mmCIF file of C-alpha atoms and ligand atoms in Angstrom:
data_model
loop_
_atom_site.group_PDB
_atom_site.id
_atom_site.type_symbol
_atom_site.label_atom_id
_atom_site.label_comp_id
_atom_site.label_asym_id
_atom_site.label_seq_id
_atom_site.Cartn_x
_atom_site.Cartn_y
_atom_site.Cartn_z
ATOM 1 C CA UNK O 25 -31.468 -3.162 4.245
ATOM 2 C CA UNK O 26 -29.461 -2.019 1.202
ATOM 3 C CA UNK O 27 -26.380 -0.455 3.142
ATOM 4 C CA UNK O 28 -24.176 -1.407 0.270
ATOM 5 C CA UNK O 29 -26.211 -0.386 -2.492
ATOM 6 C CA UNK O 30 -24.652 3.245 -2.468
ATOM 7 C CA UNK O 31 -20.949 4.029 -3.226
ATOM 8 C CA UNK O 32 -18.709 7.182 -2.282
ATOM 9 C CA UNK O 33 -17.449 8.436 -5.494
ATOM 10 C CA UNK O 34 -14.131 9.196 -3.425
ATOM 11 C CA UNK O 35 -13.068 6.423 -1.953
ATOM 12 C CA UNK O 36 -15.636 3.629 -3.292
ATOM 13 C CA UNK O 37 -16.718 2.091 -0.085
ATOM 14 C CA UNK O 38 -20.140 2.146 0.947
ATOM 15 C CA UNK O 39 -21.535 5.531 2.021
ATOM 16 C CA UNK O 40 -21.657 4.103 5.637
ATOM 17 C CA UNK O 41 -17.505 2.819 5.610
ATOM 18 C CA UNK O 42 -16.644 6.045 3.803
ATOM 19 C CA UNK O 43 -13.059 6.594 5.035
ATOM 20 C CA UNK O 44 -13.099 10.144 3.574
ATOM 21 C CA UNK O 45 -13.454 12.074 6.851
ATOM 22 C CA UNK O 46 -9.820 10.304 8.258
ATOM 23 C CA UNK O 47 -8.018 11.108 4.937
ATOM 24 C CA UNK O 48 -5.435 13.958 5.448
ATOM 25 C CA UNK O 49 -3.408 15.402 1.864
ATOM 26 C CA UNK O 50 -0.172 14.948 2.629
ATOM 27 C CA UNK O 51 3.155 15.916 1.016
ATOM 28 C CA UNK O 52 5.742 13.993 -0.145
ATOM 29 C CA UNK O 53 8.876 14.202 -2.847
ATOM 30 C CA UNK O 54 9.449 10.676 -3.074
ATOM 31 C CA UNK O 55 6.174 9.210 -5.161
ATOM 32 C CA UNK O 56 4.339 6.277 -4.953
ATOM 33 C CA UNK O 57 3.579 3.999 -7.531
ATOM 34 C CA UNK O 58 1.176 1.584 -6.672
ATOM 35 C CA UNK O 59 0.627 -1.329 -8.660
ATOM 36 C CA UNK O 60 -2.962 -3.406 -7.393
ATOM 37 C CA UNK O 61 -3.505 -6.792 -8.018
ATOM 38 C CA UNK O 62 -7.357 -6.995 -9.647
ATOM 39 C CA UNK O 63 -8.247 -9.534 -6.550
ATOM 40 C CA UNK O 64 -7.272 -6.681 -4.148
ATOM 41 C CA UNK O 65 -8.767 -3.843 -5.849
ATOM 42 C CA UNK O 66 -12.293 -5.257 -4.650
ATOM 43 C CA UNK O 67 -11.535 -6.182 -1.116
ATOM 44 C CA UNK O 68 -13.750 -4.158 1.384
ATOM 45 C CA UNK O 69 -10.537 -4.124 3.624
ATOM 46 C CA UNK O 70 -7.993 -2.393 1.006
ATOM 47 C CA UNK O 71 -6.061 0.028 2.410
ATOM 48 C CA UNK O 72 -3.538 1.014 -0.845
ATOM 49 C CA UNK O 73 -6.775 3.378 -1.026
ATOM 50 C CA UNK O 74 -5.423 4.870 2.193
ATOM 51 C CA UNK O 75 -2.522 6.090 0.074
ATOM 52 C CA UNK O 76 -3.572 6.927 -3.458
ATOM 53 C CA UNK O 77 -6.378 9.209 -1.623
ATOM 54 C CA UNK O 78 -4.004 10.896 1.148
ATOM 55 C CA UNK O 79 -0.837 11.283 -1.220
ATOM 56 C CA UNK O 80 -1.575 13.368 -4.374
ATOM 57 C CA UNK O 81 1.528 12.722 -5.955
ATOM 58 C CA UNK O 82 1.471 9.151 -6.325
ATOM 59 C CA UNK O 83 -0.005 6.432 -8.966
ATOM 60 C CA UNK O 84 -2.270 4.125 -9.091
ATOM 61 C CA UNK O 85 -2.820 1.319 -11.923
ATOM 62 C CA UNK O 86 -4.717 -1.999 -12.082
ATOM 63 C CA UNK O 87 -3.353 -5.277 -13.573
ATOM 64 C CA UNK O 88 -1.268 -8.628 -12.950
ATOM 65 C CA UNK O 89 1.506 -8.577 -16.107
ATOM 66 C CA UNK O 90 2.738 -4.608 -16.214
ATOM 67 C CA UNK O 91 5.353 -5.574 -18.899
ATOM 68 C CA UNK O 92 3.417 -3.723 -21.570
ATOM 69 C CA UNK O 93 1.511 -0.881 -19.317
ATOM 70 C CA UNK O 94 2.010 1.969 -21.259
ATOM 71 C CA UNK O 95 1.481 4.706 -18.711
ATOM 72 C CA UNK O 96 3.684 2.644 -16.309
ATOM 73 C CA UNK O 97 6.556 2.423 -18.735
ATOM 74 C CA UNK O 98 5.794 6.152 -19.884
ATOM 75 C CA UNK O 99 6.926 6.959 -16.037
ATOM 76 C CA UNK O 100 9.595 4.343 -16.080
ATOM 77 C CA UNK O 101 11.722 6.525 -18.994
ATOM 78 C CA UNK O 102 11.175 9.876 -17.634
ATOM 79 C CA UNK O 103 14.716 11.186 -17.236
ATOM 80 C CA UNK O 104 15.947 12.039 -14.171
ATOM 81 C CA UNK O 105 13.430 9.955 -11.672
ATOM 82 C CA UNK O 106 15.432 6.906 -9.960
ATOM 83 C CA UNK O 107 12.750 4.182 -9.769
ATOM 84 C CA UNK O 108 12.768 1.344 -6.827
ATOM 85 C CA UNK O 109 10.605 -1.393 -6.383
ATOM 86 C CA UNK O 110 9.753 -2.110 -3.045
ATOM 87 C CA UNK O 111 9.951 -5.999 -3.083
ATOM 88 C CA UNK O 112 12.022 -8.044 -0.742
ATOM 89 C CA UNK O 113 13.676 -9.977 -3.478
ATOM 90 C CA UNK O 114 16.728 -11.543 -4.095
ATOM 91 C CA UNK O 115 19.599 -8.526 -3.879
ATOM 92 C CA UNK O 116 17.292 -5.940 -1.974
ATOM 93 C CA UNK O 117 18.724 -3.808 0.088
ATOM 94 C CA UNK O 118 17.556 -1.817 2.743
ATOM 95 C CA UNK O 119 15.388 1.673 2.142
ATOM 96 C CA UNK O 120 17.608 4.507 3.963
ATOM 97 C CA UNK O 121 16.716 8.741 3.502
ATOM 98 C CA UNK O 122 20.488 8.892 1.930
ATOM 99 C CA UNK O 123 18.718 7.405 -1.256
ATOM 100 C CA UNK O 124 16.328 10.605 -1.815
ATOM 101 C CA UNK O 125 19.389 13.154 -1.458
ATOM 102 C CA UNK O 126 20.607 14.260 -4.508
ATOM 103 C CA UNK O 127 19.429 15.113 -7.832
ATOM 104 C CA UNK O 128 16.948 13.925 -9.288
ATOM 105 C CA UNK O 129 13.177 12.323 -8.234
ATOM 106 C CA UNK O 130 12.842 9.194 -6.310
ATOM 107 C CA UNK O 131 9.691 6.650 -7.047
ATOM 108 C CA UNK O 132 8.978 3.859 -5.082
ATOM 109 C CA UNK O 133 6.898 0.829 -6.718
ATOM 110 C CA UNK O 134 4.221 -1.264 -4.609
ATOM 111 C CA UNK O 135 3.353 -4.143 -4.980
ATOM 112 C CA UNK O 136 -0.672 -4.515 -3.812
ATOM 113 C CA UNK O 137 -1.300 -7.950 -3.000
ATOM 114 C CA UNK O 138 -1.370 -11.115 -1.045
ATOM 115 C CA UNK O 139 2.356 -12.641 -1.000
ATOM 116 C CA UNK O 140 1.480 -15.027 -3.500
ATOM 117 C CA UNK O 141 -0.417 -12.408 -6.186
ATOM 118 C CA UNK O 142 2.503 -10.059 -5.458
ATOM 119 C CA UNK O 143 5.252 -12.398 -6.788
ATOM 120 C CA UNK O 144 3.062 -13.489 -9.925
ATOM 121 C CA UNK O 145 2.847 -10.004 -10.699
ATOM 122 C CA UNK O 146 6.671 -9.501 -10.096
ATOM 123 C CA UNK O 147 7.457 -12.531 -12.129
ATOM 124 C CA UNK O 148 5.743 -11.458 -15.075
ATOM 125 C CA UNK O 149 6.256 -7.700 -15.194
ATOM 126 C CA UNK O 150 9.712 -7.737 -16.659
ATOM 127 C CA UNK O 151 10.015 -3.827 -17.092
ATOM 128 C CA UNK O 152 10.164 -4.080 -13.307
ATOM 129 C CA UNK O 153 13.404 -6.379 -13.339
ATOM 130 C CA UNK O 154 16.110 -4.113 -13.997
ATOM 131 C CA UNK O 155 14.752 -1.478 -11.076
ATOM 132 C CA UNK O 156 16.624 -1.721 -8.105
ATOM 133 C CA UNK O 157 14.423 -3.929 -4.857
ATOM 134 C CA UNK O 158 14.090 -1.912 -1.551
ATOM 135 C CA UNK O 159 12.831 -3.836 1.354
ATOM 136 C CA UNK O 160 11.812 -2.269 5.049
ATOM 137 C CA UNK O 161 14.106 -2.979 8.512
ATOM 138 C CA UNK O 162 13.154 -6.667 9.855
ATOM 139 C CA UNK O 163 11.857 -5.236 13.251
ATOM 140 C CA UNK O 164 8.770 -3.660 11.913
ATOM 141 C CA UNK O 165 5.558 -5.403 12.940
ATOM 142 C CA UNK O 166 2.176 -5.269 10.979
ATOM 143 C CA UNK O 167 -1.119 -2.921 12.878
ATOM 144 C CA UNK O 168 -3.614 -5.296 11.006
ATOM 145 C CA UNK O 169 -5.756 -7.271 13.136
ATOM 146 C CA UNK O 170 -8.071 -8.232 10.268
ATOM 147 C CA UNK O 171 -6.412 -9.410 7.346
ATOM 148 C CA UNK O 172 -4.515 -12.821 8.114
ATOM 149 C CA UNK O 173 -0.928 -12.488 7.557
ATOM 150 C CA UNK O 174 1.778 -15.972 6.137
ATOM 151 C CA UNK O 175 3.856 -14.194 8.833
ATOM 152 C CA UNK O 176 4.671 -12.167 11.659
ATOM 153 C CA UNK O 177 5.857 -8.881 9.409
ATOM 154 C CA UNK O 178 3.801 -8.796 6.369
ATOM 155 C CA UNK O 179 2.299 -5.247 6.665
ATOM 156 C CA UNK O 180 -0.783 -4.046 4.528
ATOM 157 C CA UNK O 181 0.081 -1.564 1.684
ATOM 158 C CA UNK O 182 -0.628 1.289 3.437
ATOM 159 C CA UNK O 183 1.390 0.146 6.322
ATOM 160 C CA UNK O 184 4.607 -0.602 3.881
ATOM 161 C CA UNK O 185 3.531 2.631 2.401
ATOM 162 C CA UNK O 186 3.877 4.498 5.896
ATOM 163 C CA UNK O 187 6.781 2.973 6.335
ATOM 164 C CA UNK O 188 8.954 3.648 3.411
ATOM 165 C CA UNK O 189 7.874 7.543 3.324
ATOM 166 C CA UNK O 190 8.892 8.115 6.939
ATOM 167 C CA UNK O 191 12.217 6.122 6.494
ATOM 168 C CA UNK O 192 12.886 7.890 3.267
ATOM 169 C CA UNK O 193 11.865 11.294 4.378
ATOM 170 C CA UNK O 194 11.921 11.228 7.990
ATOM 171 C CA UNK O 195 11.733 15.094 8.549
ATOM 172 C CA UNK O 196 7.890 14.235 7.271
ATOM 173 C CA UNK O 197 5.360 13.067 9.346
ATOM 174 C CA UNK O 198 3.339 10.295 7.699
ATOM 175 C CA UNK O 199 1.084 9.121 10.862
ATOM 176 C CA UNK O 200 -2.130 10.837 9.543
ATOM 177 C CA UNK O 201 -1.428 7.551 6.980
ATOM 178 C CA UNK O 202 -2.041 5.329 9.976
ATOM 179 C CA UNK O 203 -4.859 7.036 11.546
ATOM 180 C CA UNK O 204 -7.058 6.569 9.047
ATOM 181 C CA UNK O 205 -5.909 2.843 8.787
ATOM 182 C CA UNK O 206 -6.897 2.291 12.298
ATOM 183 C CA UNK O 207 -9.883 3.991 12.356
ATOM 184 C CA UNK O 208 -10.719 2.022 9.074
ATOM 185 C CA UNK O 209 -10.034 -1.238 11.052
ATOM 186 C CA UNK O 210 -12.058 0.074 14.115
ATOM 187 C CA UNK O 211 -15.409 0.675 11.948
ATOM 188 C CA UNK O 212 -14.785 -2.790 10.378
ATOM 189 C CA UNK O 213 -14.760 -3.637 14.433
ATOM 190 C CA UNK O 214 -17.400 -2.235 15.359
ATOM 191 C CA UNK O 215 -19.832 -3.915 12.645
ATOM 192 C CA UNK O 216 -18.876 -7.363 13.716
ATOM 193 C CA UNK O 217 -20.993 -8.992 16.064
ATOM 194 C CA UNK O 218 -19.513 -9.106 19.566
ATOM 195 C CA UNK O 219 -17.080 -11.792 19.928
ATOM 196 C CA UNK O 220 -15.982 -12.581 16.678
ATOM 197 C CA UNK O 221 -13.302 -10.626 16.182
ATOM 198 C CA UNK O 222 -11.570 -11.624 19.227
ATOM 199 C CA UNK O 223 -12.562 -15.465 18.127
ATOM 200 C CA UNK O 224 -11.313 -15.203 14.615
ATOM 201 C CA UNK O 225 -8.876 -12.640 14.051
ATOM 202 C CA UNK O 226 -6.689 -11.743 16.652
ATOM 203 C CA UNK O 227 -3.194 -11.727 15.793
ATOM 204 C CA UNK O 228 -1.034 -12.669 18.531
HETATM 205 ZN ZN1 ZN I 307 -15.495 8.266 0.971
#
């Protein structure tokens, strides 16, 4: 068999896992900017794909240390675009859809890692520091079954992603973001052998 030996030039999973068909373009005036750790970028169960394919408007770079990314800082000085990074830090304050009215366009930074890679990354991008830190409401409770979590409300990127968008902008509907991260979870499923997912990964 050589079911990973061909790639989908969209979303670069294997022809077979192409999450193409589940990916809806959706609109959205606040941007993403999604930084990936490199360990994340080849996980089979990514989902910050989710978002960079379904949202046009947002940005996607590689790397670990961002202090000297050049197309990062090039969007960091536009004028008039209020940056957050959404990073439940020390100071962070709760995302709310009062922060988008107004003049001016909103960007909201991810983070794309485990806990661990994320704060490495936030530690040593220092053009990040001076951006004010958004976190999500406490309640909110992570869909992913497969990915173990440190804790009861870390959320994948695109769940975080979902999550800020429709708090931000909740006269938008974001769910076609979800979807596809469910049905991406339920192919991933159905290719384990009966059994094991109930064994190994649920998430009670
Ligand atoms: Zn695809």
């Amino acid at each position: 068999m050589h079911v990973m030996s061909r790639y989908c030039s969209q979303c670069g999973k294997s022809l077979k896992a192409c999450i193409c068909q589940w990916i809806h373009s959706l609109a959205s005036n606040v941007e993403l900017i999604i930084l990936q750790h490199p360990s994340e970028a080849k996980r089979p169960m990514g989902t910050a794909r989710i978002l960079t394919l379904s949202l046009p408007s947002s940005h996607y770079f590689e790397g670990e240390n961002f202090s000297d990314h050049d197309e990062l800082n090039q969007l960091l000085n536009e004028p008039d675009v209020r940056h957050f990074v959404l990073y439940p830090g020390e100071g962070s304050i709760e995302a709310q859809p009062e922060m988008v009215s107004g003049e001016g366009k909103v960007r909201v930074i991810l983070l794309d890692g485990t806990w661990k890679k994320a704060f490495k990354m936030w530690q040593l991008s220092s053009n990040l520091h001076s951006l004010p830190l958004l976190r999500l409401p406490i309640e909110l409770k992570g869909n992913y079954r497969i990915r173990k979590a440190p804790s009861d409300n870390a959320l994948s990127t695109v769940e975080a992603g979902y999550y800020i968008l429709s708090i931000m902008q909740p006269e938008n509907d974001f769910s076609p973001l979800i979807d596809a991260f469910e049905r991406m979870i339920q192919f991933q499923i159905d290719q384990m052998p009966a059994g094991v997912f109930e064994k190994n990964y649920r998430n009670e």
